[in-house]
CSV table of C-alpha atoms in Angstrom, one decimal:
chain,number,residue,atom,x,y,z
A,30,MET,CA,0.0,0.0,0.0
A,31,ARG,CA,2.9,2.4,0.8
A,32,GLY,CA,4.3,1.9,-2.7
A,33,SER,CA,1.0,2.6,-4.4
A,34,SER,CA,0.5,5.7,-2.2
A,35,VAL,CA,3.9,7.1,-3.3
A,36,VAL,CA,3.1,6.5,-6.9
A,37,LYS,CA,-0.3,8.1,-6.6
A,38,ASN,CA,0.5,11.1,-4.4
A,39,ASP,CA,4.1,11.8,-5.3
A,40,LEU,CA,5.2,10.3,-8.6
A,41,MET,CA,2.2,10.8,-10.8
A,42,PRO,CA,1.6,14.5,-10.0
A,43,LEU,CA,5.2,15.2,-10.7
A,44,LEU,CA,5.2,13.4,-14.0
A,45,LYS,CA,1.9,15.1,-14.9
A,46,LEU,CA,3.9,18.4,-14.8
A,47,ALA,CA,7.2,17.2,-16.1
A,48,VAL,CA,6.1,15.1,-19.2
A,49,PRO,CA,4.3,18.0,-21.0
A,50,MET,CA,7.3,20.3,-20.3
A,51,ALA,CA,9.7,17.8,-21.6
A,52,ILE,CA,7.7,17.3,-24.8
A,53,THR,CA,7.5,21.1,-25.1
A,54,GLY,CA,11.3,21.5,-24.9
A,55,LEU,CA,12.0,18.7,-27.4
A,56,VAL,CA,9.4,20.1,-29.9
A,57,GLN,CA,10.8,23.6,-29.6
A,58,SER,CA,14.4,22.4,-30.2
A,59,SER,CA,13.1,20.9,-33.5
A,60,LEU,CA,12.7,24.5,-34.8
A,61,TYR,CA,16.4,25.1,-34.8
A,62,PHE,CA,17.0,21.6,-36.4
A,63,PHE,CA,14.8,22.5,-39.4
A,64,GLU,CA,16.3,26.0,-39.7
A,65,ASN,CA,19.8,24.5,-39.9
A,66,ILE,CA,18.5,22.2,-42.7
A,67,PHE,CA,17.0,25.2,-44.6
A,68,LEU,CA,20.2,27.3,-44.2
A,69,SER,CA,22.4,24.4,-45.3
A,70,ARG,CA,20.7,24.5,-48.7
A,71,LEU,CA,22.0,28.1,-49.2
A,72,GLY,CA,25.7,27.2,-48.7
A,73,GLU,CA,28.3,26.6,-46.1
A,74,ASP,CA,28.9,30.3,-45.5
A,75,VAL,CA,25.2,30.9,-44.7
A,76,LEU,CA,25.1,27.8,-42.5
A,77,ALA,CA,28.2,29.0,-40.6
A,78,ALA,CA,26.6,32.5,-40.1
A,79,GLY,CA,23.4,30.8,-38.9
A,80,ALA,CA,25.3,28.7,-36.4
A,81,LEU,CA,26.9,31.9,-35.1
A,82,VAL,CA,23.6,33.5,-34.5
A,83,SER,CA,22.0,30.3,-33.2
A,84,TRP,CA,24.7,30.1,-30.5
A,85,LEU,CA,24.1,33.7,-29.4
A,86,PHE,CA,20.3,33.5,-29.6
A,87,GLY,CA,20.2,30.1,-27.8
A,88,ALA,CA,22.4,31.4,-25.0
A,89,LEU,CA,20.1,34.4,-24.7
A,90,ILE,CA,17.0,32.3,-24.4
A,91,VAL,CA,18.6,30.0,-21.8
A,92,ILE,CA,19.5,33.1,-19.7
A,93,LEU,CA,16.1,34.6,-20.1
A,94,PHE,CA,14.4,31.4,-19.0
A,95,GLY,CA,16.7,31.5,-16.0
A,96,ILE,CA,15.7,35.1,-15.1
A,97,PHE,CA,12.0,34.7,-15.7
A,98,GLY,CA,12.1,31.3,-14.0
A,99,ALA,CA,11.5,33.5,-10.9
A,100,VAL,CA,8.0,34.2,-12.3
A,101,SER,CA,7.0,30.5,-12.1
A,102,ILE,CA,8.5,30.2,-8.6
A,103,LEU,CA,6.5,33.2,-7.2
A,104,ILE,CA,3.3,32.2,-9.0
A,105,SER,CA,3.5,28.6,-7.8
A,106,HIS,CA,3.7,29.9,-4.2
A,107,LYS,CA,0.8,32.3,-4.7
A,108,TYR,CA,-1.2,29.6,-6.4
A,109,GLY,CA,-0.7,27.2,-3.5
A,110,ALA,CA,-1.8,30.0,-1.1
A,111,LYS,CA,-4.8,30.7,-3.4
A,112,ASP,CA,-3.7,34.3,-3.7
A,113,LYS,CA,-5.1,35.4,-7.1
A,114,GLU,CA,-4.4,39.0,-6.6
A,115,GLY,CA,-0.8,38.2,-5.8
A,116,ILE,CA,-0.5,36.2,-9.1
A,117,THR,CA,-1.8,39.2,-11.0
A,118,SER,CA,0.8,41.4,-9.4
A,119,VAL,CA,3.6,39.1,-10.2
A,120,LEU,CA,2.4,38.8,-13.8
A,121,ARG,CA,2.2,42.6,-14.1
A,122,ASP,CA,5.7,43.1,-12.8
A,123,SER,CA,7.0,40.4,-15.0
A,124,PHE,CA,5.8,42.2,-18.1
A,125,LEU,CA,7.4,45.4,-16.8
A,126,LEU,CA,10.7,43.5,-16.4
A,127,ALA,CA,10.4,42.1,-19.9
A,128,ILE,CA,10.0,45.6,-21.3
A,129,LEU,CA,13.0,46.9,-19.3
A,130,LEU,CA,15.2,44.0,-20.5
A,131,VAL,CA,14.2,44.1,-24.1
A,132,ILE,CA,15.7,47.5,-24.7
A,133,PRO,CA,19.4,46.6,-24.0
A,134,THR,CA,18.9,43.3,-25.7
A,135,PHE,CA,17.6,45.0,-28.9
A,136,LEU,CA,20.6,47.4,-28.9
A,137,LEU,CA,23.0,44.4,-28.4
A,138,PHE,CA,21.5,42.5,-31.4
A,139,ARG,CA,21.7,45.6,-33.6
A,140,ASN,CA,25.4,46.4,-32.7
A,141,ILE,CA,27.0,43.0,-32.0
A,142,SER,CA,28.8,42.8,-35.4
A,143,SER,CA,31.9,44.6,-34.0
A,144,ILE,CA,32.1,42.0,-31.2
A,145,PHE,CA,32.0,39.1,-33.7
A,146,LEU,CA,34.8,40.8,-35.7
A,147,LEU,CA,36.8,41.3,-32.5
A,148,PHE,CA,36.7,37.5,-32.0
A,149,GLY,CA,38.2,36.9,-35.4
A,150,GLN,CA,35.1,36.2,-37.5
A,151,SER,CA,35.4,37.1,-41.2
A,152,LYS,CA,33.6,40.2,-42.5
A,153,GLU,CA,31.6,38.1,-45.0
A,154,LEU,CA,30.3,35.9,-42.2
A,155,VAL,CA,29.5,38.8,-39.9
A,156,ALA,CA,27.6,40.5,-42.7
A,157,LEU,CA,25.4,37.5,-43.1
A,158,ALA,CA,24.9,37.1,-39.4
A,159,LYS,CA,23.9,40.8,-39.2
A,160,LEU,CA,21.0,40.2,-41.6
A,161,TYR,CA,19.8,37.4,-39.4
A,162,LEU,CA,20.2,39.3,-36.2
A,163,ASN,CA,18.5,42.5,-37.4
A,164,ALA,CA,15.4,40.5,-38.4
A,165,LEU,CA,15.4,38.7,-35.0
A,166,SER,CA,15.8,42.0,-33.1
A,167,TRP,CA,12.3,43.1,-34.1
A,168,GLY,CA,10.8,39.9,-32.5
A,169,LEU,CA,12.5,40.3,-29.1
A,170,LEU,CA,9.5,41.9,-27.4
A,171,PRO,CA,7.0,39.2,-28.3
A,172,LYS,CA,9.6,36.6,-27.5
A,173,PHE,CA,10.0,38.1,-24.0
A,174,ILE,CA,6.3,38.2,-23.5
A,175,LEU,CA,5.9,34.6,-24.6
A,176,ILE,CA,8.5,33.5,-22.1
A,177,VAL,CA,6.6,35.3,-19.3
A,178,LEU,CA,3.3,33.7,-20.4
A,179,PHE,CA,4.9,30.3,-20.5
A,180,GLU,CA,6.4,30.8,-17.0
A,181,PHE,CA,2.9,31.9,-15.8
A,182,LEU,CA,1.4,28.7,-17.1
A,183,ILE,CA,4.2,26.6,-15.5
A,184,GLY,CA,3.7,28.3,-12.2
A,185,LEU,CA,0.0,27.4,-12.2
A,186,GLY,CA,1.0,23.8,-13.0
A,187,HIS,CA,-0.7,24.0,-16.4
A,188,SER,CA,2.2,22.6,-18.4
A,189,ARG,CA,-0.2,20.7,-20.6
A,190,THR,CA,-1.7,23.9,-21.9
A,191,MET,CA,1.8,25.1,-22.8
A,192,MET,CA,2.5,21.8,-24.5
A,193,VAL,CA,-0.6,22.0,-26.7
A,194,VAL,CA,0.3,25.6,-27.7
A,195,THR,CA,3.8,24.5,-28.6
A,196,LEU,CA,2.6,21.5,-30.6
A,197,LEU,CA,0.2,23.7,-32.6
A,198,THR,CA,2.5,26.6,-33.2
A,199,THR,CA,6.0,25.1,-33.9
A,200,PRO,CA,4.9,24.0,-37.4
A,201,VAL,CA,3.9,27.6,-38.0
A,202,TYR,CA,7.4,28.8,-37.1
A,203,ILE,CA,9.0,26.2,-39.4
A,204,LEU,CA,6.5,27.1,-42.2
A,205,PHE,CA,7.2,30.9,-42.0
A,206,SER,CA,10.9,30.4,-42.0
A,207,PHE,CA,10.7,28.0,-45.0
A,208,ILE,CA,8.5,30.5,-47.0
A,209,LEU,CA,10.7,33.5,-46.3
A,210,ILE,CA,14.0,31.8,-46.7
A,211,PHE,CA,13.2,30.3,-50.1
A,212,GLY,CA,10.5,32.7,-51.3
A,213,LYS,CA,7.5,30.4,-51.6
A,214,PHE,CA,3.8,31.3,-52.3
A,215,GLY,CA,4.7,34.6,-53.9
A,216,PHE,CA,6.9,35.9,-51.0
A,217,PRO,CA,10.4,37.2,-51.8
A,218,ALA,CA,13.4,34.9,-51.1
A,219,LEU,CA,15.1,36.6,-48.2
A,220,GLY,CA,17.8,34.0,-47.6
A,221,ILE,CA,19.3,34.0,-44.1
A,222,ALA,CA,17.3,37.1,-43.2
A,223,GLY,CA,14.2,35.1,-43.9
A,224,ALA,CA,15.0,32.7,-41.0
A,225,GLY,CA,15.0,35.7,-38.7
A,226,TRP,CA,11.8,37.3,-40.1
A,227,GLY,CA,10.0,34.0,-40.1
A,228,MET,CA,10.6,33.7,-36.3
A,229,THR,CA,9.8,37.3,-35.7
A,230,PHE,CA,6.4,37.2,-37.5
A,231,ALA,CA,5.6,33.9,-35.8
A,232,ASP,CA,6.5,35.3,-32.4
A,233,TRP,CA,4.3,38.4,-32.9
A,234,MET,CA,1.4,36.2,-34.1
A,235,LEU,CA,1.7,33.7,-31.3
A,236,SER,CA,2.1,36.3,-28.5
A,237,PHE,CA,-1.0,38.1,-29.7
A,238,ILE,CA,-3.1,34.9,-30.0
A,239,LEU,CA,-2.0,33.4,-26.7
A,240,GLY,CA,-2.4,36.7,-24.9
A,241,ILE,CA,-5.9,37.1,-26.2
A,242,PHE,CA,-6.8,33.5,-25.3
A,243,LEU,CA,-5.5,33.8,-21.8
A,244,MET,CA,-7.1,37.2,-21.1
A,245,TYR,CA,-10.6,36.0,-22.3
A,246,SER,CA,-10.4,32.4,-21.1
A,247,ARG,CA,-12.8,31.6,-18.2
A,248,GLU,CA,-10.0,29.8,-16.4
A,249,TYR,CA,-7.2,32.5,-16.8
A,250,LYS,CA,-9.3,35.7,-17.1
A,251,PRO,CA,-9.3,36.4,-13.3
A,252,TYR,CA,-5.5,36.7,-13.3
A,253,PHE,CA,-5.6,39.3,-16.1
A,254,SER,CA,-8.6,41.3,-15.0
A,255,SER,CA,-6.4,44.2,-13.6
A,256,ILE,CA,-3.2,43.5,-15.4
A,257,PHE,CA,-3.2,46.9,-17.1
A,258,VAL,CA,-4.0,48.8,-13.9
A,259,PHE,CA,-0.9,50.8,-12.9
A,260,LYS,CA,0.3,50.0,-9.5
A,261,LYS,CA,3.6,50.2,-7.6
A,262,PRO,CA,5.7,47.2,-8.7
A,263,ASP,CA,5.6,45.1,-5.5
A,264,TYR,CA,7.5,42.0,-6.9
A,265,LEU,CA,9.9,43.5,-9.5
A,266,LEU,CA,12.8,43.5,-7.1
A,267,GLU,CA,12.0,40.0,-5.8
A,268,ILE,CA,11.8,38.7,-9.4
A,269,MET,CA,15.2,40.2,-10.1
A,270,HIS,CA,16.6,39.0,-6.8
A,271,LEU,CA,15.6,35.4,-7.6
A,272,GLY,CA,16.0,35.5,-11.4
A,273,LEU,CA,19.3,37.2,-12.0
A,274,PRO,CA,21.3,34.6,-10.1
A,275,MET,CA,19.6,31.9,-12.2
A,276,GLY,CA,20.3,33.7,-15.4
A,277,ALA,CA,23.9,34.2,-14.4
A,278,MET,CA,24.2,30.5,-13.5
A,279,TYR,CA,22.9,29.4,-16.9
A,280,SER,CA,25.3,31.8,-18.6
A,281,ILE,CA,28.2,30.5,-16.6
A,282,GLU,CA,27.3,26.9,-17.5
A,283,VAL,CA,26.8,27.7,-21.2
A,284,ALA,CA,30.2,29.5,-21.1
A,285,PHE,CA,31.8,26.5,-19.4
A,286,PHE,CA,30.7,24.1,-22.1
A,287,LEU,CA,32.0,26.5,-24.8
A,288,ALA,CA,35.3,26.7,-23.0
A,289,ALA,CA,35.5,23.0,-22.6
A,290,THR,CA,34.9,22.6,-26.3
A,291,LEU,CA,37.6,25.1,-27.1
A,292,VAL,CA,40.0,23.1,-24.9
A,293,MET,CA,39.0,19.9,-26.6
A,294,GLY,CA,39.8,21.6,-29.9
A,295,THR,CA,43.4,22.1,-28.8
A,296,ILE,CA,43.8,18.3,-28.4
A,297,GLY,CA,42.9,17.6,-32.0
A,298,VAL,CA,40.2,17.6,-34.6
A,299,GLN,CA,39.3,14.0,-34.0
A,300,ALA,CA,38.9,14.6,-30.2
A,301,LEU,CA,36.7,17.7,-31.1
A,302,ALA,CA,34.6,15.6,-33.5
A,303,ALA,CA,34.2,12.8,-31.0
A,304,ASN,CA,33.2,15.3,-28.3
A,305,GLN,CA,30.6,16.8,-30.5
A,306,VAL,CA,29.0,13.4,-31.2
A,307,THR,CA,28.7,12.9,-27.4
A,308,MET,CA,27.5,16.5,-26.7
A,309,GLN,CA,24.7,16.3,-29.3
A,310,TYR,CA,22.9,13.8,-27.0
A,311,LEU,CA,23.6,15.8,-23.9
A,312,GLY,CA,21.3,18.7,-24.9
A,313,PRO,CA,18.0,16.8,-25.4
A,314,LEU,CA,18.6,14.6,-22.4
A,315,MET,CA,19.3,17.6,-20.2
A,316,SER,CA,16.1,19.3,-21.5
A,317,ILE,CA,14.2,16.4,-20.1
A,318,ILE,CA,16.0,16.7,-16.7
A,319,PHE,CA,15.4,20.4,-16.6
A,320,SER,CA,11.7,19.7,-17.1
A,321,ILE,CA,11.7,17.3,-14.1
A,322,ALA,CA,13.5,19.9,-12.1
A,323,GLN,CA,11.0,22.6,-13.0
A,324,ALA,CA,8.2,20.2,-12.1
A,325,VAL,CA,9.8,19.8,-8.7
A,326,THR,CA,10.0,23.5,-8.3
A,327,VAL,CA,6.4,24.1,-9.2
A,328,ARG,CA,5.1,21.1,-7.1
A,329,MET,CA,7.1,22.2,-4.1
A,330,GLY,CA,6.0,25.8,-4.6
A,331,HIS,CA,2.3,24.8,-4.5
A,332,GLN,CA,3.0,22.8,-1.3
A,333,LEU,CA,4.9,25.6,0.3
A,334,GLY,CA,2.2,28.1,-0.5
A,335,ALA,CA,-0.4,25.7,0.9
A,336,ARG,CA,1.9,25.2,4.0
A,337,GLU,CA,2.0,21.4,3.4
A,338,PHE,CA,5.5,21.2,4.6
A,339,ASP,CA,5.4,17.5,5.3
A,340,LEU,CA,5.1,16.9,1.5
A,341,VAL,CA,7.9,19.2,0.4
A,342,LYS,CA,10.8,16.9,1.1
A,343,ARG,CA,9.0,13.9,-0.5
A,344,THR,CA,8.6,15.8,-3.7
A,345,ALA,CA,12.3,16.7,-3.9
A,346,ILE,CA,13.3,13.1,-3.2
A,347,THR,CA,10.8,11.8,-5.8
A,348,GLY,CA,12.2,14.2,-8.4
A,349,VAL,CA,15.8,13.1,-7.7
A,350,CYS,CA,14.8,9.4,-8.0
A,351,VAL,CA,13.0,9.9,-11.3
A,352,SER,CA,15.9,11.9,-12.8
A,353,ALA,CA,18.5,9.4,-11.6
A,354,CYS,CA,16.5,6.4,-12.9
A,355,PHE,CA,16.1,8.0,-16.3
A,356,MET,CA,19.7,8.8,-16.6
A,357,GLY,CA,20.7,5.4,-15.2
A,358,PHE,CA,18.8,3.9,-18.1
A,359,MET,CA,20.6,6.1,-20.6
A,360,ALA,CA,23.9,5.3,-18.9
A,361,VAL,CA,23.3,1.6,-19.7
A,362,ILE,CA,22.8,2.5,-23.3
A,363,TYR,CA,26.0,4.6,-23.3
A,364,TRP,CA,28.0,1.7,-21.8
A,365,THR,CA,26.6,-1.2,-23.9
A,366,ILE,CA,25.8,0.1,-27.4
A,367,PRO,CA,27.6,3.5,-27.9
A,368,GLN,CA,28.3,2.4,-31.5
A,369,VAL,CA,24.6,2.7,-32.3
A,370,LEU,CA,24.6,6.4,-31.2
A,371,ILE,CA,27.8,7.1,-33.0
A,372,SER,CA,26.6,5.5,-36.2
A,373,VAL,CA,24.1,8.5,-36.6
A,374,ASP,CA,27.1,10.7,-37.5
A,375,PHE,CA,29.8,8.3,-38.8
A,376,ASP,CA,30.1,5.2,-40.9
A,377,LEU,CA,31.4,2.6,-38.5
A,378,GLN,CA,32.9,0.6,-41.4
A,379,ASN,CA,34.9,3.5,-42.7
A,380,PRO,CA,38.5,3.1,-41.5
A,381,SER,CA,39.2,6.8,-41.7
A,382,TYR,CA,36.8,7.4,-38.8
A,383,ALA,CA,38.3,4.6,-36.6
A,384,LYS,CA,40.2,7.0,-34.3
A,385,THR,CA,37.2,9.3,-33.8
A,386,ILE,CA,34.9,6.4,-33.1
A,387,GLN,CA,37.3,5.0,-30.6
A,388,LEU,CA,37.5,8.3,-28.8
A,389,ALA,CA,33.7,8.8,-28.9
A,390,VAL,CA,33.2,5.4,-27.3
A,391,GLY,CA,35.5,6.4,-24.4
A,392,PHE,CA,33.7,9.8,-24.1
A,393,PHE,CA,30.3,8.1,-23.9
A,394,PHE,CA,31.6,5.8,-21.1
A,395,ILE,CA,32.6,8.7,-18.9
A,396,ALA,CA,29.7,10.9,-20.0
A,397,ALA,CA,27.3,8.3,-18.5
A,398,PHE,CA,28.7,9.0,-15.0
A,399,PHE,CA,28.7,12.7,-15.6
A,400,GLN,CA,25.1,12.7,-16.7
A,401,ILE,CA,23.9,10.7,-13.6
A,402,PHE,CA,25.5,13.2,-11.2
A,403,GLU,CA,24.5,16.1,-13.4
A,404,CYS,CA,20.8,15.1,-13.4
A,405,ILE,CA,20.8,14.9,-9.6
A,406,ARG,CA,22.5,18.3,-9.5
A,407,ILE,CA,19.9,19.9,-11.7
A,408,THR,CA,17.0,18.4,-9.7
A,409,LEU,CA,18.4,19.6,-6.4
A,410,PHE,CA,18.8,23.0,-8.0
A,411,GLY,CA,15.1,22.8,-8.8
A,412,ALA,CA,14.3,21.9,-5.2
A,413,LEU,CA,16.4,24.8,-3.8
A,414,ARG,CA,14.8,27.1,-6.4
A,415,ALA,CA,11.4,26.3,-4.9
A,416,LEU,CA,12.8,27.4,-1.5
A,417,LYS,CA,13.8,30.7,-3.1
A,418,ASP,CA,17.5,29.9,-2.8
A,419,THR,CA,19.2,30.8,-6.0
A,420,HIS,CA,22.4,32.6,-4.9
A,421,PHE,CA,24.0,29.5,-3.4
A,422,THR,CA,23.3,27.5,-6.6
A,423,LEU,CA,25.1,30.2,-8.6
A,424,LEU,CA,28.2,30.1,-6.3
A,425,THR,CA,28.1,26.3,-6.5
A,426,SER,CA,28.1,26.4,-10.3
A,427,ILE,CA,31.0,28.8,-10.4
A,428,LEU,CA,33.0,26.6,-8.0
A,429,SER,CA,32.2,23.2,-9.6
A,430,PHE,CA,32.5,24.2,-13.2
A,431,TRP,CA,35.1,26.9,-13.3
A,432,GLY,CA,37.0,26.2,-10.1
A,433,ILE,CA,37.1,22.4,-10.3
A,434,ALA,CA,35.9,20.8,-13.6
A,435,LEU,CA,37.7,23.0,-16.2
A,436,PRO,CA,41.2,23.4,-14.5
A,437,LEU,CA,41.2,19.7,-13.3
A,438,GLY,CA,40.1,18.5,-16.8
A,439,TYR,CA,42.8,20.6,-18.5
A,440,TYR,CA,45.4,19.3,-16.0
A,441,LEU,CA,44.4,15.6,-16.6
A,442,ALA,CA,44.2,16.1,-20.3
A,443,THR,CA,47.7,17.7,-20.6
A,444,TYR,CA,49.9,16.8,-17.6
A,445,PHE,CA,48.7,13.2,-17.3
A,446,ARG,CA,48.1,13.0,-21.1
A,447,LEU,CA,44.6,11.6,-20.8
A,448,GLY,CA,43.5,13.8,-23.7
A,449,GLY,CA,39.8,14.4,-24.1
A,450,ASN,CA,39.0,11.7,-21.5
A,451,GLY,CA,40.7,14.0,-18.9
A,452,ILE,CA,38.3,16.8,-19.6
A,453,TRP,CA,35.3,14.5,-19.1
A,454,TYR,CA,36.8,13.2,-15.9
A,455,GLY,CA,37.1,16.8,-14.6
A,456,MET,CA,33.5,17.3,-15.4
A,457,VAL,CA,32.5,14.2,-13.4
A,458,VAL,CA,34.5,15.4,-10.4
A,459,GLY,CA,32.9,18.9,-10.6
A,460,ALA,CA,29.4,17.4,-10.8
A,461,VAL,CA,30.0,15.2,-7.8
A,462,LEU,CA,31.2,18.1,-5.7
A,463,SER,CA,28.2,20.2,-6.8
A,464,VAL,CA,25.8,17.4,-5.8
A,465,LEU,CA,27.4,17.1,-2.3
A,466,LEU,CA,27.2,20.9,-1.8
A,467,LEU,CA,23.6,21.2,-3.0
A,468,LYS,CA,22.5,18.2,-0.9
A,469,TRP,CA,24.0,19.8,2.2
A,470,ARG,CA,22.3,23.1,1.4
A,471,PHE,CA,18.9,21.5,0.9
A,472,LYS,CA,19.1,19.8,4.3
A,473,GLN,CA,20.0,23.1,5.9
A,474,ARG,CA,17.1,24.9,4.2
A,475,MET,CA,14.6,22.2,5.1
A,476,HIS,CA,15.5,22.3,8.8
A,477,ARG,CA,13.3,25.4,9.3
A,478,PHE,CA,10.2,23.4,8.4
A,479,TYR,CA,10.7,20.7,11.0
């Protein structure tokens, strides 16, 4: 009976939140997959410029979801406490923050060409990237609004609504990009700029439709009834206090993986290629784990708002177990049949790829350990985020990634001549340290409820 109770009361509510968010993340990532395919048809230079912009835009979106993740935290607490007026106030201040942040971001997108040139990119590549960025810049405001609306839905625990919206609209993004890149149905062929304008038009359309739907829906209308009434921003500083450390943490982690990739490149082209094969699976898998962590945050937020303190710790433990079991299953695949994963990129029978394949097999073996500890780290981060503890997680990321993983990985790769394996070993050690610190912090924070 105890086992069935855990499944019914802890596991299923968590999965009900996490699964739609995981599907949403995977579907959204398909947009960039198709855009890469479209741009590759225009030539290697266009694809390279698109990759440059995708890296910048992807990093921005990750940071924004970190900052506006504070919205779902506060709304989940208000929802658990049945404070509708509080939810409206948080939502109003979130839109204000979106407007404040979009101005410097717009200026960055319009003037980043000089930064690309400073980092050694060719003038021809930067000129193409500028066309893409200029088009994207006009869609930043609706993109920010959409992120706020998505975090609002997540905070309420309505991740299924977000999933349905994503499933219905992602094909529209892909279609708009296709039409404007290649000039279909009477529209001009805009090339790489068409990818940006396609996303911009789709963002404006989706933000307008979703906004109208939420404001006039019987279920969501109460939260928007006084959204346009000017009041003193009660939660703006709290959103920034919680969100900025999360945004900084995500930027630090994105920068770490970029730095690790650059270090891997100094080892050799084959090591870099093998590392890329391994990393291409890390992104989708981590998006699933982030969904579980966010479900933990929301579920705990509802329980904290309702003052159901006895359930809070159980939710965190359930989330860690779900993440670890999922990554444990993936680890078995990494250890037993890595060649199947590698064959997606390389012909296993081609002798010219033998060294790269051999390196990739080794990377997958170590990456399996890294991902198990990494998924626990991310889930614990989600639990601490529900407790409104984001500064400690930021410091932990700085220490574990930049203070331990990168220097240790470089030392193992060069001094002990472990090559790319050394970098992955450093990442494992950094992840283990981070888990230990976050576990200690979670216990400390939970003491005040008992």
